[in-house]
Amino acid sequence: MTAKLDVAGLSVTFGEGSRAVHAAQDVTFSVAKGEAFGLIGESGSGKSTVLRAVAGLNAYAGVVALDGAPARRPRPRAFFRRVQMVFQDPYGSLHPRKMVRSVLMEPMLIHGIGDCDRRVAETLVAVGLSPDYAYRYPHQLSGGQRQRVAIARCLVVEPEVLLLDEPTSALDVSVQAGVLNLLDGLRRARGLTYVLVSHDLRVVAHLCERIAVMTEGRVVEQIDADAIRAARCRHPYTRALLASSRGWTRSAASSDTAPA
Ligand code: ADP
Ligand code: MG
């Protein structure tokens, strides 16, 4: 399979001189078409920085390439037709005075996509909401429903790659599994490519086939999820992560069901 998204030698530094923070250092990974790739590490390890750099939201050194073509900075509009990002906080990411319908229309207007009302209805159904949610405001939605709307806002442009930054960590535990299962189903149904960032090994192992482990801005290990589940990881940090989620199994996570 050809790699769809390549990140090579990616480094991000915030600040200068003695105050410089090397948030990402020489990060390299490739994500194949249709693959779900996880980026895991504790808070402050540089996961969001890497994802934001991939989206072109942070200045960086190194290369981010889509289908082998290096992405320019600032990213051209066409890039966001293909690559969309879901943020952690569905409360902060939806404008409080915009109805769901206009939230979903906006990216279609930006990218010159027509037939908006039909797409709004279809996309709401695809994320597990009924079409009449188009006429609601964010304050009339639960956290899980807001995150579903944020996911729908990405999907209306029919992207190929979703960058997901802790997409469920701001949600109640009872609704997390529902949103994760939705993401899993969407990827399989649409052949989407995911880069999923999380500090939670369970979330990443539930959704991803391969995982990069970050600590202090560096990728210290790349493993496949089966190895994680079988506890076949080498790096002490990965082992510690695993130990802290002992007792967890994929089947236990998959059997969780939750309402929107
Ligand atoms: P994670 O997502 O793994 O929790 P981040 O990528 O958000 O980690 O942060 C990595 C490091 O970079 C942290 O030390 C953080 O304080 C720092 N950092 C992130 N964004 C900025 C910024 N805009 N300016 C200065 N430092 C930043
Ligand atoms: Mg983060």
mmCIF file of C-alpha atoms and ligand atoms in Angstrom:
data_model
loop_
_atom_site.group_PDB
_atom_site.id
_atom_site.type_symbol
_atom_site.label_atom_id
_atom_site.label_comp_id
_atom_site.label_asym_id
_atom_site.label_seq_id
_atom_site.Cartn_x
_atom_site.Cartn_y
_atom_site.Cartn_z
ATOM 1 C CA MET A 1 0.000 0.000 0.000
ATOM 2 C CA THR A 2 1.260 3.473 -0.799
ATOM 3 C CA ALA A 3 1.654 5.804 2.137
ATOM 4 C CA LYS A 4 -0.968 8.476 2.078
ATOM 5 C CA LEU A 5 0.444 10.789 4.684
ATOM 6 C CA ASP A 6 4.175 11.066 5.301
ATOM 7 C CA VAL A 7 5.702 13.046 8.110
ATOM 8 C CA ALA A 8 9.492 13.203 7.930
ATOM 9 C CA GLY A 9 11.927 14.857 10.309
ATOM 10 C CA LEU A 10 9.240 17.124 11.709
ATOM 11 C CA SER A 11 10.452 19.528 14.395
ATOM 12 C CA VAL A 12 8.610 22.374 16.133
ATOM 13 C CA THR A 13 10.233 24.842 18.516
ATOM 14 C CA PHE A 14 8.299 27.460 20.473
ATOM 15 C CA GLY A 15 10.191 30.500 21.742
ATOM 16 C CA GLU A 16 13.873 31.254 21.418
ATOM 17 C CA GLY A 17 17.179 30.962 23.212
ATOM 18 C CA SER A 18 17.086 29.701 26.789
ATOM 19 C CA ARG A 19 13.277 29.790 26.737
ATOM 20 C CA ALA A 20 12.947 27.584 23.651
ATOM 21 C CA VAL A 21 10.594 24.608 23.981
ATOM 22 C CA HIS A 22 11.410 21.795 21.569
ATOM 23 C CA ALA A 23 7.847 20.517 21.404
ATOM 24 C CA ALA A 24 8.484 18.087 18.508
ATOM 25 C CA GLN A 25 11.875 16.750 17.506
ATOM 26 C CA ASP A 26 12.614 14.821 14.348
ATOM 27 C CA VAL A 27 9.235 13.079 14.268
ATOM 28 C CA THR A 28 8.854 10.639 11.384
ATOM 29 C CA PHE A 29 5.948 8.367 10.526
ATOM 30 C CA SER A 30 3.882 7.251 7.545
ATOM 31 C CA VAL A 31 0.187 6.518 7.449
ATOM 32 C CA ALA A 32 -1.153 4.327 4.662
ATOM 33 C CA LYS A 33 -4.388 5.000 2.773
ATOM 34 C CA GLY A 34 -7.308 3.948 4.931
ATOM 35 C CA GLU A 35 -5.138 3.257 7.953
ATOM 36 C CA ALA A 36 -5.804 4.474 11.495
ATOM 37 C CA PHE A 37 -2.558 5.633 13.060
ATOM 38 C CA GLY A 38 -2.370 6.563 16.733
ATOM 39 C CA LEU A 39 -0.108 9.035 18.465
ATOM 40 C CA ILE A 40 0.046 8.442 22.188
ATOM 41 C CA GLY A 41 1.937 10.009 25.069
ATOM 42 C CA GLU A 42 1.409 11.841 28.309
ATOM 43 C CA SER A 43 0.243 15.442 28.505
ATOM 44 C CA GLY A 44 2.877 17.831 27.137
ATOM 45 C CA SER A 45 4.708 15.174 25.091
ATOM 46 C CA GLY A 46 4.046 17.054 21.835
ATOM 47 C CA LYS A 47 1.123 15.147 20.315
ATOM 48 C CA SER A 48 -1.060 18.174 19.545
ATOM 49 C CA THR A 49 1.958 20.053 18.261
ATOM 50 C CA VAL A 50 2.621 17.301 15.697
ATOM 51 C CA LEU A 51 -1.022 17.168 14.628
ATOM 52 C CA ARG A 52 -1.256 20.952 14.331
ATOM 53 C CA ALA A 53 1.927 20.995 12.261
ATOM 54 C CA VAL A 54 0.452 18.363 9.931
ATOM 55 C CA ALA A 55 -2.570 20.666 9.522
ATOM 56 C CA GLY A 56 -0.231 23.605 8.891
ATOM 57 C CA LEU A 57 -1.345 25.420 12.059
ATOM 58 C CA ASN A 58 2.179 25.437 13.572
ATOM 59 C CA ALA A 59 5.397 26.475 11.846
ATOM 60 C CA TYR A 60 7.690 23.466 11.544
ATOM 61 C CA ALA A 61 10.889 22.145 10.021
ATOM 62 C CA GLY A 62 10.715 18.912 8.044
ATOM 63 C CA VAL A 63 8.218 17.588 5.528
ATOM 64 C CA VAL A 64 4.527 16.771 5.602
ATOM 65 C CA ALA A 65 3.499 15.103 2.351
ATOM 66 C CA LEU A 66 0.126 13.980 1.030
ATOM 67 C CA ASP A 67 0.364 11.202 -1.541
ATOM 68 C CA GLY A 68 4.056 12.007 -1.879
ATOM 69 C CA ALA A 69 3.557 15.724 -2.568
ATOM 70 C CA PRO A 70 4.979 18.018 0.143
ATOM 71 C CA ALA A 71 2.291 20.318 1.584
ATOM 72 C CA ARG A 72 2.979 24.052 1.313
ATOM 73 C CA ARG A 73 2.740 26.537 4.178
ATOM 74 C CA PRO A 74 0.410 28.289 4.492
ATOM 75 C CA ARG A 75 -1.708 25.357 3.436
ATOM 76 C CA PRO A 76 -3.703 25.996 0.266
ATOM 77 C CA ARG A 77 -7.465 25.744 0.565
ATOM 78 C CA ALA A 78 -7.447 22.530 -1.452
ATOM 79 C CA PHE A 79 -5.462 20.849 1.350
ATOM 80 C CA PHE A 80 -8.412 21.261 3.722
ATOM 81 C CA ARG A 81 -10.745 19.698 1.208
ATOM 82 C CA ARG A 82 -8.656 16.542 1.713
ATOM 83 C CA VAL A 83 -7.508 16.870 5.330
ATOM 84 C CA GLN A 84 -9.798 17.922 8.178
ATOM 85 C CA MET A 85 -9.158 18.232 11.898
ATOM 86 C CA VAL A 86 -11.393 17.404 14.879
ATOM 87 C CA PHE A 87 -10.448 19.197 18.093
ATOM 88 C CA GLN A 88 -10.708 18.017 21.662
ATOM 89 C CA ASP A 89 -13.263 20.438 22.995
ATOM 90 C CA PRO A 90 -16.641 20.352 21.260
ATOM 91 C CA TYR A 91 -17.782 23.249 23.488
ATOM 92 C CA GLY A 92 -15.060 25.593 22.301
ATOM 93 C CA SER A 93 -15.059 24.513 18.660
ATOM 94 C CA LEU A 94 -18.712 25.294 17.830
ATOM 95 C CA HIS A 95 -19.839 28.923 17.609
ATOM 96 C CA PRO A 96 -22.570 29.399 20.262
ATOM 97 C CA ARG A 97 -24.811 31.545 18.044
ATOM 98 C CA LYS A 98 -24.616 29.420 14.929
ATOM 99 C CA MET A 99 -27.267 26.863 14.192
ATOM 100 C CA VAL A 100 -25.976 23.398 13.285
ATOM 101 C CA ARG A 101 -27.143 23.958 9.713
ATOM 102 C CA SER A 102 -24.932 27.008 9.245
ATOM 103 C CA VAL A 103 -22.009 25.272 11.019
ATOM 104 C CA LEU A 104 -22.204 22.552 8.380
ATOM 105 C CA MET A 105 -22.863 24.942 5.466
ATOM 106 C CA GLU A 106 -19.750 27.012 6.118
ATOM 107 C CA PRO A 107 -17.117 24.521 4.878
ATOM 108 C CA MET A 108 -19.272 23.732 1.846
ATOM 109 C CA LEU A 109 -19.438 27.439 0.961
ATOM 110 C CA ILE A 110 -15.653 27.774 1.426
ATOM 111 C CA HIS A 111 -14.981 24.839 -0.889
ATOM 112 C CA GLY A 112 -17.726 25.653 -3.419
ATOM 113 C CA ILE A 113 -19.728 22.500 -2.750
ATOM 114 C CA GLY A 114 -23.383 22.587 -3.785
ATOM 115 C CA ASP A 115 -26.530 20.697 -2.833
ATOM 116 C CA CYS A 116 -25.928 21.826 0.737
ATOM 117 C CA ASP A 117 -29.238 20.985 2.391
ATOM 118 C CA ARG A 118 -29.197 17.410 1.160
ATOM 119 C CA ARG A 119 -25.598 17.017 2.334
ATOM 120 C CA VAL A 120 -26.394 18.522 5.736
ATOM 121 C CA ALA A 121 -29.220 16.019 6.250
ATOM 122 C CA GLU A 122 -27.206 13.053 5.002
ATOM 123 C CA THR A 123 -24.158 13.926 7.073
ATOM 124 C CA LEU A 124 -26.189 14.364 10.259
ATOM 125 C CA VAL A 125 -27.639 10.896 9.727
ATOM 126 C CA ALA A 126 -24.125 9.544 9.079
ATOM 127 C CA VAL A 127 -22.991 10.784 12.513
ATOM 128 C CA GLY A 128 -26.023 9.297 14.243
ATOM 129 C CA LEU A 129 -28.192 12.416 14.511
ATOM 130 C CA SER A 130 -31.552 12.996 12.833
ATOM 131 C CA PRO A 131 -31.836 15.697 10.127
ATOM 132 C CA ASP A 132 -33.850 18.015 12.406
ATOM 133 C CA TYR A 133 -30.680 18.609 14.469
ATOM 134 C CA ALA A 134 -29.827 21.066 11.676
ATOM 135 C CA TYR A 135 -32.144 23.546 13.392
ATOM 136 C CA ARG A 136 -30.571 23.326 16.845
ATOM 137 C CA TYR A 137 -28.023 25.565 18.509
ATOM 138 C CA PRO A 138 -24.961 24.146 20.314
ATOM 139 C CA HIS A 139 -26.458 24.833 23.774
ATOM 140 C CA GLN A 140 -29.316 22.504 22.858
ATOM 141 C CA LEU A 141 -26.876 19.601 22.362
ATOM 142 C CA SER A 142 -25.078 17.250 24.745
ATOM 143 C CA GLY A 143 -21.280 17.024 24.658
ATOM 144 C CA GLY A 144 -21.418 13.832 22.598
ATOM 145 C CA GLN A 145 -23.906 15.393 20.155
ATOM 146 C CA ARG A 146 -21.666 18.449 19.778
ATOM 147 C CA GLN A 147 -18.699 16.267 18.963
ATOM 148 C CA ARG A 148 -20.861 14.440 16.394
ATOM 149 C CA VAL A 149 -21.661 17.830 14.818
ATOM 150 C CA ALA A 150 -17.939 18.706 14.820
ATOM 151 C CA ILE A 151 -17.254 15.408 13.040
ATOM 152 C CA ALA A 152 -20.082 16.131 10.579
ATOM 153 C CA ARG A 153 -18.545 19.540 9.859
ATOM 154 C CA CYS A 154 -15.395 17.718 8.729
ATOM 155 C CA LEU A 155 -17.272 15.095 6.738
ATOM 156 C CA VAL A 156 -19.378 17.499 4.637
ATOM 157 C CA VAL A 157 -16.348 18.253 2.451
ATOM 158 C CA GLU A 158 -15.758 14.513 1.957
ATOM 159 C CA PRO A 159 -12.143 14.558 3.138
ATOM 160 C CA GLU A 160 -9.689 11.689 2.836
ATOM 161 C CA VAL A 161 -7.760 12.245 6.052
ATOM 162 C CA LEU A 162 -9.085 13.108 9.521
ATOM 163 C CA LEU A 163 -6.719 14.482 12.167
ATOM 164 C CA LEU A 164 -8.332 13.734 15.526
ATOM 165 C CA ASP A 165 -6.930 15.452 18.616
ATOM 166 C CA GLU A 166 -8.258 13.726 21.739
ATOM 167 C CA PRO A 167 -11.728 13.581 20.156
ATOM 168 C CA THR A 168 -13.385 11.984 23.181
ATOM 169 C CA SER A 169 -11.366 13.136 26.178
ATOM 170 C CA ALA A 170 -13.620 16.117 26.926
ATOM 171 C CA LEU A 171 -16.676 13.833 26.955
ATOM 172 C CA ASP A 172 -18.306 11.883 29.757
ATOM 173 C CA VAL A 173 -16.998 8.344 29.947
ATOM 174 C CA SER A 174 -20.524 7.095 29.232
ATOM 175 C CA VAL A 175 -20.577 8.712 25.759
ATOM 176 C CA GLN A 176 -16.944 8.178 24.755
ATOM 177 C CA ALA A 177 -17.432 4.656 23.425
ATOM 178 C CA GLY A 178 -20.360 5.767 21.251
ATOM 179 C CA VAL A 179 -18.258 8.447 19.553
ATOM 180 C CA LEU A 180 -15.262 6.097 19.161
ATOM 181 C CA ASN A 181 -17.453 3.440 17.592
ATOM 182 C CA LEU A 182 -18.899 6.077 15.255
ATOM 183 C CA LEU A 183 -15.377 7.105 14.173
ATOM 184 C CA ASP A 184 -14.394 3.478 13.668
ATOM 185 C CA GLY A 185 -17.477 2.817 11.524
ATOM 186 C CA LEU A 186 -16.991 5.977 9.440
ATOM 187 C CA ARG A 187 -13.411 5.059 8.654
ATOM 188 C CA ARG A 188 -14.350 1.580 7.544
ATOM 189 C CA ALA A 189 -17.370 2.734 5.515
ATOM 190 C CA ARG A 190 -15.583 5.634 3.783
ATOM 191 C CA GLY A 191 -12.007 4.370 3.609
ATOM 192 C CA LEU A 192 -10.826 7.387 5.616
ATOM 193 C CA THR A 193 -7.269 7.739 6.866
ATOM 194 C CA TYR A 194 -6.964 8.716 10.545
ATOM 195 C CA VAL A 195 -4.252 10.198 12.681
ATOM 196 C CA LEU A 196 -5.623 9.954 16.203
ATOM 197 C CA VAL A 197 -3.961 11.646 19.150
ATOM 198 C CA SER A 198 -4.738 10.535 22.683
ATOM 199 C CA HIS A 199 -3.160 10.166 26.114
ATOM 200 C CA ASP A 200 -5.411 7.142 26.631
ATOM 201 C CA LEU A 201 -3.988 3.852 25.453
ATOM 202 C CA ARG A 202 -7.438 2.266 25.460
ATOM 203 C CA VAL A 203 -8.789 4.833 23.007
ATOM 204 C CA VAL A 204 -5.857 4.430 20.640
ATOM 205 C CA ALA A 205 -5.746 0.647 20.794
ATOM 206 C CA HIS A 206 -9.500 0.528 20.165
ATOM 207 C CA LEU A 207 -9.300 2.522 16.950
ATOM 208 C CA CYS A 208 -5.792 2.222 15.566
ATOM 209 C CA GLU A 209 -3.787 -0.407 13.759
ATOM 210 C CA ARG A 210 -0.424 1.201 14.421
ATOM 211 C CA ILE A 211 0.742 3.456 17.189
ATOM 212 C CA ALA A 212 3.635 5.848 17.722
ATOM 213 C CA VAL A 213 4.585 6.529 21.329
ATOM 214 C CA MET A 214 5.788 10.073 22.112
ATOM 215 C CA THR A 215 7.665 11.383 25.080
ATOM 216 C CA GLU A 216 9.311 14.804 25.387
ATOM 217 C CA GLY A 217 8.714 15.669 21.753
ATOM 218 C CA ARG A 218 10.175 12.484 20.319
ATOM 219 C CA VAL A 219 8.690 9.291 18.963
ATOM 220 C CA VAL A 220 10.301 6.578 21.095
ATOM 221 C CA GLU A 221 8.541 3.524 19.706
ATOM 222 C CA GLN A 222 6.261 2.525 16.814
ATOM 223 C CA ILE A 223 4.254 -0.622 17.296
ATOM 224 C CA ASP A 224 1.120 -2.242 16.001
ATOM 225 C CA ALA A 225 -1.935 -2.380 18.195
ATOM 226 C CA ASP A 226 -1.822 -6.181 18.396
ATOM 227 C CA ALA A 227 1.605 -5.937 19.997
ATOM 228 C CA ILE A 228 0.256 -3.440 22.512
ATOM 229 C CA ARG A 229 -2.595 -5.761 23.365
ATOM 230 C CA ALA A 230 -0.194 -8.671 23.722
ATOM 231 C CA ALA A 231 2.080 -6.400 25.801
ATOM 232 C CA ARG A 232 4.939 -6.885 23.306
ATOM 233 C CA CYS A 233 6.368 -3.390 23.595
ATOM 234 C CA ARG A 234 9.994 -2.591 24.219
ATOM 235 C CA HIS A 235 10.251 0.945 25.410
ATOM 236 C CA PRO A 236 9.905 1.404 29.184
ATOM 237 C CA TYR A 237 7.534 4.319 28.670
ATOM 238 C CA THR A 238 5.167 2.189 26.569
ATOM 239 C CA ARG A 239 5.344 -0.528 29.221
ATOM 240 C CA ALA A 240 4.453 1.999 31.894
ATOM 241 C CA LEU A 241 1.487 3.189 29.839
ATOM 242 C CA LEU A 242 0.380 -0.371 29.454
ATOM 243 C CA ALA A 243 0.792 -1.118 33.137
ATOM 244 C CA SER A 244 -1.335 1.883 34.036
ATOM 245 C CA SER A 245 -4.204 0.509 31.961
ATOM 246 C CA ARG A 246 -3.850 -3.091 33.136
ATOM 247 C CA GLY A 247 -7.008 -5.130 33.176
ATOM 248 C CA TRP A 248 -8.284 -3.482 30.068
ATOM 249 C CA THR A 249 -9.067 -5.560 26.967
ATOM 250 C CA ARG A 250 -10.248 -4.586 23.520
ATOM 251 C CA SER A 251 -13.357 -6.701 23.850
ATOM 252 C CA ALA A 252 -14.304 -4.887 27.042
ATOM 253 C CA ALA A 253 -13.982 -1.522 25.302
ATOM 254 C CA SER A 254 -15.901 -2.710 22.236
ATOM 255 C CA SER A 255 -18.805 -3.969 24.294
ATOM 256 C CA ASP A 256 -19.392 -0.553 25.834
ATOM 257 C CA THR A 257 -22.409 1.041 24.296
ATOM 258 C CA ALA A 258 -23.562 4.517 24.985
ATOM 259 C CA PRO A 259 -26.219 6.943 23.826
ATOM 260 C CA ALA A 260 -25.304 10.060 21.851
HETATM 261 P P1 ADP B 1 0.313 17.240 24.169
HETATM 262 O O1 ADP B 1 -0.698 17.489 23.106
HETATM 263 O O2 ADP B 1 1.053 15.966 24.022
HETATM 264 O O3 ADP B 1 -0.284 17.385 25.551
HETATM 265 P P2 ADP B 1 1.478 19.727 23.242
HETATM 266 O O4 ADP B 1 1.838 19.434 21.842
HETATM 267 O O5 ADP B 1 0.236 20.526 23.463
HETATM 268 O O6 ADP B 1 1.445 18.370 24.084
HETATM 269 O O7 ADP B 1 2.665 20.525 23.945
HETATM 270 C C1 ADP B 1 4.013 20.107 23.866
HETATM 271 C C2 ADP B 1 4.895 21.156 24.531
HETATM 272 O O8 ADP B 1 4.881 22.354 23.773
HETATM 273 C C3 ADP B 1 4.452 21.544 25.929
HETATM 274 O O9 ADP B 1 5.594 21.770 26.707
HETATM 275 C C4 ADP B 1 3.676 22.812 25.703
HETATM 276 O O10 ADP B 1 3.692 23.623 26.854
HETATM 277 C C5 ADP B 1 4.438 23.443 24.558
HETATM 278 N N1 ADP B 1 3.598 24.292 23.701
HETATM 279 C C6 ADP B 1 2.543 23.886 22.959
HETATM 280 N N2 ADP B 1 2.011 24.899 22.260
HETATM 281 C C7 ADP B 1 2.773 25.994 22.564
HETATM 282 C C8 ADP B 1 2.765 27.369 22.146
HETATM 283 N N3 ADP B 1 1.840 27.810 21.258
HETATM 284 N N4 ADP B 1 3.682 28.184 22.658
HETATM 285 C C9 ADP B 1 4.622 27.742 23.544
HETATM 286 N N5 ADP B 1 4.694 26.461 23.969
HETATM 287 C C10 ADP B 1 3.793 25.594 23.484
HETATM 288 MG MG MG B 2 -2.738 17.823 23.277
#
